[in-house]
Amino acid sequence: MPFSLLPKMMVPGITDLTEELLKKRKIRLLMLDFDNTIVPYTTSTPTEEMEQWLKRMQASEIAICVVSNSKKGRVKEFCRQYDIPCITHSKKPFPKGIRQCLEKYQIPAENCALAGDQIFTDVLGANCQGVQSILVKAIHNHNFWLKARHVLELPFIFMARKRRIGYE
């Protein structure tokens, strides 16, 4: 698959993704990054809006699965609490976790998307596996390294906007 750092789609937040929008793009499986996509790095407690979105997505025809690089138990605990399948230690942008998810659900890559806040892991990993990449704004870049990473991602965000990928 092609090496690309440009997302196929960008949205302000994960809760902006609707069943209708995903179906329009023929997405049947939505893989979700965890930290700074569902909850900030500093907590495992979602906002009320996020809780409601998770419930709506679980009631929809779109399957969801958390695919996280995290090795912390908080991801598995969160997913257990909210009854969401998860794959941790996924090693994005490498194929391990994404392939594992594709094999688990047996849905063709072109009918899957991965939504996350990082270009160098989530977007690149999705693009290299033929999965539709969705970039969401990070919930909270609370330290120097997260802010620095975001600055390094800005040229790719601008290029994606220039190509009219833009925010849906």
PDB file of C-alpha atoms in Angstrom:
ATOM      1  CA  MET A   1       0.000   0.000   0.000  1.00  0.00           C
ATOM      2  CA  PRO A   2       1.123   3.590  -0.526  1.00  0.00           C
ATOM      3  CA  PHE A   3       3.205   5.476   2.003  1.00  0.00           C
ATOM      4  CA  SER A   4       1.242   8.646   2.713  1.00  0.00           C
ATOM      5  CA  LEU A   5       1.071  11.055   5.611  1.00  0.00           C
ATOM      6  CA  LEU A   6      -2.080  12.727   4.298  1.00  0.00           C
ATOM      7  CA  PRO A   7      -5.366  11.712   5.915  1.00  0.00           C
ATOM      8  CA  LYS A   8      -8.278  10.697   3.690  1.00  0.00           C
ATOM      9  CA  MET A   9     -10.605  12.700   5.928  1.00  0.00           C
ATOM     10  CA  MET A  10     -10.323  15.155   8.825  1.00  0.00           C
ATOM     11  CA  VAL A  11     -12.915  15.968  11.489  1.00  0.00           C
ATOM     12  CA  PRO A  12     -12.737  18.263  14.525  1.00  0.00           C
ATOM     13  CA  GLY A  13     -13.418  15.390  16.942  1.00  0.00           C
ATOM     14  CA  ILE A  14     -14.339  11.738  16.950  1.00  0.00           C
ATOM     15  CA  THR A  15     -17.897  12.615  17.983  1.00  0.00           C
ATOM     16  CA  ASP A  16     -18.320  14.393  14.636  1.00  0.00           C
ATOM     17  CA  LEU A  17     -18.292  11.019  12.894  1.00  0.00           C
ATOM     18  CA  THR A  18     -21.819   9.804  12.307  1.00  0.00           C
ATOM     19  CA  GLU A  19     -23.168   6.495  11.122  1.00  0.00           C
ATOM     20  CA  GLU A  20     -24.512   8.251   8.015  1.00  0.00           C
ATOM     21  CA  LEU A  21     -21.151   9.821   7.135  1.00  0.00           C
ATOM     22  CA  LEU A  22     -19.335   6.514   7.596  1.00  0.00           C
ATOM     23  CA  LYS A  23     -21.919   4.586   5.571  1.00  0.00           C
ATOM     24  CA  LYS A  24     -21.619   7.164   2.791  1.00  0.00           C
ATOM     25  CA  ARG A  25     -17.926   6.250   2.651  1.00  0.00           C
ATOM     26  CA  LYS A  26     -18.831   2.514   2.733  1.00  0.00           C
ATOM     27  CA  ILE A  27     -17.152   2.075   6.126  1.00  0.00           C
ATOM     28  CA  ARG A  28     -18.352  -0.958   8.092  1.00  0.00           C
ATOM     29  CA  LEU A  29     -15.579  -1.029  10.728  1.00  0.00           C
ATOM     30  CA  LEU A  30     -14.222   2.000  12.568  1.00  0.00           C
ATOM     31  CA  MET A  31     -10.941   1.482  14.400  1.00  0.00           C
ATOM     32  CA  LEU A  32     -10.354   4.069  17.105  1.00  0.00           C
ATOM     33  CA  ASP A  33      -7.143   5.312  18.635  1.00  0.00           C
ATOM     34  CA  PHE A  34      -7.557   5.760  22.396  1.00  0.00           C
ATOM     35  CA  ASP A  35      -5.356   8.448  23.949  1.00  0.00           C
ATOM     36  CA  ASN A  36      -6.241  11.980  22.860  1.00  0.00           C
ATOM     37  CA  THR A  37      -8.915  10.590  20.516  1.00  0.00           C
ATOM     38  CA  ILE A  38     -11.465   9.117  22.954  1.00  0.00           C
ATOM     39  CA  VAL A  39     -10.045  10.513  26.212  1.00  0.00           C
ATOM     40  CA  PRO A  40      -7.040  12.715  27.096  1.00  0.00           C
ATOM     41  CA  TYR A  41      -3.790  11.008  28.108  1.00  0.00           C
ATOM     42  CA  THR A  42      -4.390  12.254  31.641  1.00  0.00           C
ATOM     43  CA  THR A  43      -7.674  10.416  32.327  1.00  0.00           C
ATOM     44  CA  SER A  44      -9.772   7.398  31.426  1.00  0.00           C
ATOM     45  CA  THR A  45     -13.047   9.191  31.999  1.00  0.00           C
ATOM     46  CA  PRO A  46     -14.847  10.250  28.810  1.00  0.00           C
ATOM     47  CA  THR A  47     -16.997  13.329  28.505  1.00  0.00           C
ATOM     48  CA  GLU A  48     -20.772  12.906  28.490  1.00  0.00           C
ATOM     49  CA  GLU A  49     -20.731  13.690  24.765  1.00  0.00           C
ATOM     50  CA  MET A  50     -18.176  10.908  24.173  1.00  0.00           C
ATOM     51  CA  GLU A  51     -20.209   8.417  26.215  1.00  0.00           C
ATOM     52  CA  GLN A  52     -23.315   9.221  24.184  1.00  0.00           C
ATOM     53  CA  TRP A  53     -21.374   8.919  20.913  1.00  0.00           C
ATOM     54  CA  LEU A  54     -19.998   5.520  21.930  1.00  0.00           C
ATOM     55  CA  LYS A  55     -23.536   4.335  22.704  1.00  0.00           C
ATOM     56  CA  ARG A  56     -24.812   5.591  19.339  1.00  0.00           C
ATOM     57  CA  MET A  57     -21.990   3.896  17.482  1.00  0.00           C
ATOM     58  CA  GLN A  58     -22.526   0.628  19.361  1.00  0.00           C
ATOM     59  CA  ALA A  59     -26.210   0.735  18.395  1.00  0.00           C
ATOM     60  CA  SER A  60     -25.327   1.403  14.748  1.00  0.00           C
ATOM     61  CA  GLU A  61     -24.413  -0.983  11.963  1.00  0.00           C
ATOM     62  CA  ILE A  62     -20.787   0.227  12.140  1.00  0.00           C
ATOM     63  CA  ALA A  63     -18.510  -2.046  14.182  1.00  0.00           C
ATOM     64  CA  ILE A  64     -16.022  -0.234  16.435  1.00  0.00           C
ATOM     65  CA  CYS A  65     -12.741  -1.462  17.896  1.00  0.00           C
ATOM     66  CA  VAL A  66     -10.068   0.421  19.822  1.00  0.00           C
ATOM     67  CA  VAL A  67      -6.622  -0.085  18.267  1.00  0.00           C
ATOM     68  CA  SER A  68      -4.093   1.500  20.600  1.00  0.00           C
ATOM     69  CA  ASN A  69      -0.325   1.566  20.913  1.00  0.00           C
ATOM     70  CA  SER A  70      -0.721   1.850  24.672  1.00  0.00           C
ATOM     71  CA  LYS A  71       0.605  -0.852  26.945  1.00  0.00           C
ATOM     72  CA  LYS A  72      -1.261   0.533  29.950  1.00  0.00           C
ATOM     73  CA  GLY A  73      -4.051  -1.421  31.593  1.00  0.00           C
ATOM     74  CA  ARG A  74      -6.317   1.629  31.553  1.00  0.00           C
ATOM     75  CA  VAL A  75      -7.128   1.052  27.863  1.00  0.00           C
ATOM     76  CA  LYS A  76      -8.307  -2.513  28.430  1.00  0.00           C
ATOM     77  CA  GLU A  77     -10.193  -1.469  31.564  1.00  0.00           C
ATOM     78  CA  PHE A  78     -11.961   1.355  29.691  1.00  0.00           C
ATOM     79  CA  CYS A  79     -12.886  -0.964  26.835  1.00  0.00           C
ATOM     80  CA  ARG A  80     -14.154  -3.615  29.250  1.00  0.00           C
ATOM     81  CA  GLN A  81     -16.245  -0.991  31.075  1.00  0.00           C
ATOM     82  CA  TYR A  82     -17.779   0.300  27.829  1.00  0.00           C
ATOM     83  CA  ASP A  83     -17.982  -3.126  26.142  1.00  0.00           C
ATOM     84  CA  ILE A  84     -15.731  -2.153  23.234  1.00  0.00           C
ATOM     85  CA  PRO A  85     -13.371  -4.689  21.666  1.00  0.00           C
ATOM     86  CA  CYS A  86      -9.747  -3.570  21.770  1.00  0.00           C
ATOM     87  CA  ILE A  87      -6.285  -4.358  20.533  1.00  0.00           C
ATOM     88  CA  THR A  88      -3.426  -2.892  22.549  1.00  0.00           C
ATOM     89  CA  HIS A  89       0.322  -2.869  21.847  1.00  0.00           C
ATOM     90  CA  SER A  90      -0.689  -2.345  18.207  1.00  0.00           C
ATOM     91  CA  LYS A  91       2.629  -0.750  17.185  1.00  0.00           C
ATOM     92  CA  LYS A  92       1.104   1.733  14.737  1.00  0.00           C
ATOM     93  CA  PRO A  93       2.242   2.742  12.122  1.00  0.00           C
ATOM     94  CA  PHE A  94       3.448  -0.828  11.675  1.00  0.00           C
ATOM     95  CA  PRO A  95       0.794  -3.293  10.480  1.00  0.00           C
ATOM     96  CA  LYS A  96       0.501  -5.546  13.548  1.00  0.00           C
ATOM     97  CA  GLY A  97      -2.573  -4.109  15.296  1.00  0.00           C
ATOM     98  CA  ILE A  98      -4.406  -2.964  12.185  1.00  0.00           C
ATOM     99  CA  ARG A  99      -3.972  -6.371  10.513  1.00  0.00           C
ATOM    100  CA  GLN A 100      -5.063  -8.092  13.710  1.00  0.00           C
ATOM    101  CA  CYS A 101      -8.252  -6.018  13.687  1.00  0.00           C
ATOM    102  CA  LEU A 102      -8.912  -6.674   9.992  1.00  0.00           C
ATOM    103  CA  GLU A 103      -8.474 -10.416  10.556  1.00  0.00           C
ATOM    104  CA  LYS A 104     -10.762 -10.362  13.586  1.00  0.00           C
ATOM    105  CA  TYR A 105     -13.631  -8.692  11.726  1.00  0.00           C
ATOM    106  CA  GLN A 106     -13.024 -10.166   8.258  1.00  0.00           C
ATOM    107  CA  ILE A 107     -13.993  -6.888   6.586  1.00  0.00           C
ATOM    108  CA  PRO A 108     -12.010  -5.718   3.542  1.00  0.00           C
ATOM    109  CA  ALA A 109      -9.583  -2.887   4.332  1.00  0.00           C
ATOM    110  CA  GLU A 110     -11.331  -0.518   1.911  1.00  0.00           C
ATOM    111  CA  ASN A 111     -14.481  -0.814   4.064  1.00  0.00           C
ATOM    112  CA  CYS A 112     -12.608   0.103   7.225  1.00  0.00           C
ATOM    113  CA  ALA A 113     -11.340   3.348   8.706  1.00  0.00           C
ATOM    114  CA  LEU A 114      -8.959   4.246  11.498  1.00  0.00           C
ATOM    115  CA  ALA A 115      -9.612   7.480  13.374  1.00  0.00           C
ATOM    116  CA  GLY A 116      -6.859   8.978  15.463  1.00  0.00           C
ATOM    117  CA  ASP A 117      -5.095  12.180  16.435  1.00  0.00           C
ATOM    118  CA  GLN A 118      -1.595  11.443  15.115  1.00  0.00           C
ATOM    119  CA  ILE A 119      -0.372  11.596  11.536  1.00  0.00           C
ATOM    120  CA  PHE A 120       2.864   9.661  12.108  1.00  0.00           C
ATOM    121  CA  THR A 121       1.113   6.681  13.712  1.00  0.00           C
ATOM    122  CA  ASP A 122      -2.633   6.587  12.990  1.00  0.00           C
ATOM    123  CA  VAL A 123      -2.784   8.155   9.518  1.00  0.00           C
ATOM    124  CA  LEU A 124       0.397   6.532   8.224  1.00  0.00           C
ATOM    125  CA  GLY A 125      -0.557   3.126   9.627  1.00  0.00           C
ATOM    126  CA  ALA A 126      -4.044   3.258   8.130  1.00  0.00           C
ATOM    127  CA  ASN A 127      -2.840   4.449   4.732  1.00  0.00           C
ATOM    128  CA  CYS A 128      -0.152   1.763   4.505  1.00  0.00           C
ATOM    129  CA  GLN A 129      -2.753  -0.956   5.192  1.00  0.00           C
ATOM    130  CA  GLY A 130      -5.316   0.365   2.705  1.00  0.00           C
ATOM    131  CA  VAL A 131      -7.633   1.500   5.497  1.00  0.00           C
ATOM    132  CA  GLN A 132      -9.309   4.917   5.241  1.00  0.00           C
ATOM    133  CA  SER A 133      -7.484   7.325   7.551  1.00  0.00           C
ATOM    134  CA  ILE A 134      -9.418   9.880   9.574  1.00  0.00           C
ATOM    135  CA  LEU A 135      -7.490  12.566  11.426  1.00  0.00           C
ATOM    136  CA  VAL A 136      -9.201  14.088  14.451  1.00  0.00           C
ATOM    137  CA  LYS A 137      -7.953  17.042  16.448  1.00  0.00           C
ATOM    138  CA  ALA A 138      -6.203  15.923  19.616  1.00  0.00           C
ATOM    139  CA  ILE A 139      -8.336  16.375  22.718  1.00  0.00           C
ATOM    140  CA  HIS A 140      -5.525  17.964  24.727  1.00  0.00           C
ATOM    141  CA  ASN A 141      -1.823  18.377  23.932  1.00  0.00           C
ATOM    142  CA  HIS A 142      -0.874  18.775  27.569  1.00  0.00           C
ATOM    143  CA  ASN A 143       2.921  18.601  27.392  1.00  0.00           C
ATOM    144  CA  PHE A 144       5.857  19.851  25.342  1.00  0.00           C
ATOM    145  CA  TRP A 145       6.285  16.623  23.326  1.00  0.00           C
ATOM    146  CA  LEU A 146       2.653  16.462  22.239  1.00  0.00           C
ATOM    147  CA  LYS A 147       2.751  20.126  21.240  1.00  0.00           C
ATOM    148  CA  ALA A 148       6.026  19.601  19.348  1.00  0.00           C
ATOM    149  CA  ARG A 149       4.604  16.586  17.518  1.00  0.00           C
ATOM    150  CA  HIS A 150       1.592  18.635  16.495  1.00  0.00           C
ATOM    151  CA  VAL A 151       3.841  21.367  15.067  1.00  0.00           C
ATOM    152  CA  LEU A 152       5.643  18.723  12.972  1.00  0.00           C
ATOM    153  CA  GLU A 153       2.263  17.503  11.673  1.00  0.00           C
ATOM    154  CA  LEU A 154       1.042  20.959  10.581  1.00  0.00           C
ATOM    155  CA  PRO A 155       2.556  20.861   7.055  1.00  0.00           C
ATOM    156  CA  PHE A 156       0.666  17.624   6.324  1.00  0.00           C
ATOM    157  CA  ILE A 157      -2.568  19.066   7.695  1.00  0.00           C
ATOM    158  CA  PHE A 158      -2.139  22.128   5.470  1.00  0.00           C
ATOM    159  CA  MET A 159      -1.390  19.931   2.428  1.00  0.00           C
ATOM    160  CA  ALA A 160      -4.485  17.845   3.121  1.00  0.00           C
ATOM    161  CA  ARG A 161      -6.604  20.997   3.364  1.00  0.00           C
ATOM    162  CA  LYS A 162      -5.102  22.349   0.158  1.00  0.00           C
ATOM    163  CA  ARG A 163      -6.102  19.133  -1.611  1.00  0.00           C
ATOM    164  CA  ARG A 164      -9.618  19.787  -0.313  1.00  0.00           C
ATOM    165  CA  ILE A 165      -9.599  16.838   2.063  1.00  0.00           C
ATOM    166  CA  GLY A 166     -10.531  19.327   4.745  1.00  0.00           C
ATOM    167  CA  TYR A 167     -12.817  18.860   7.659  1.00  0.00           C
ATOM    168  CA  GLU A 168     -16.055  17.053   6.852  1.00  0.00           C
TER     169      GLU A 168
END
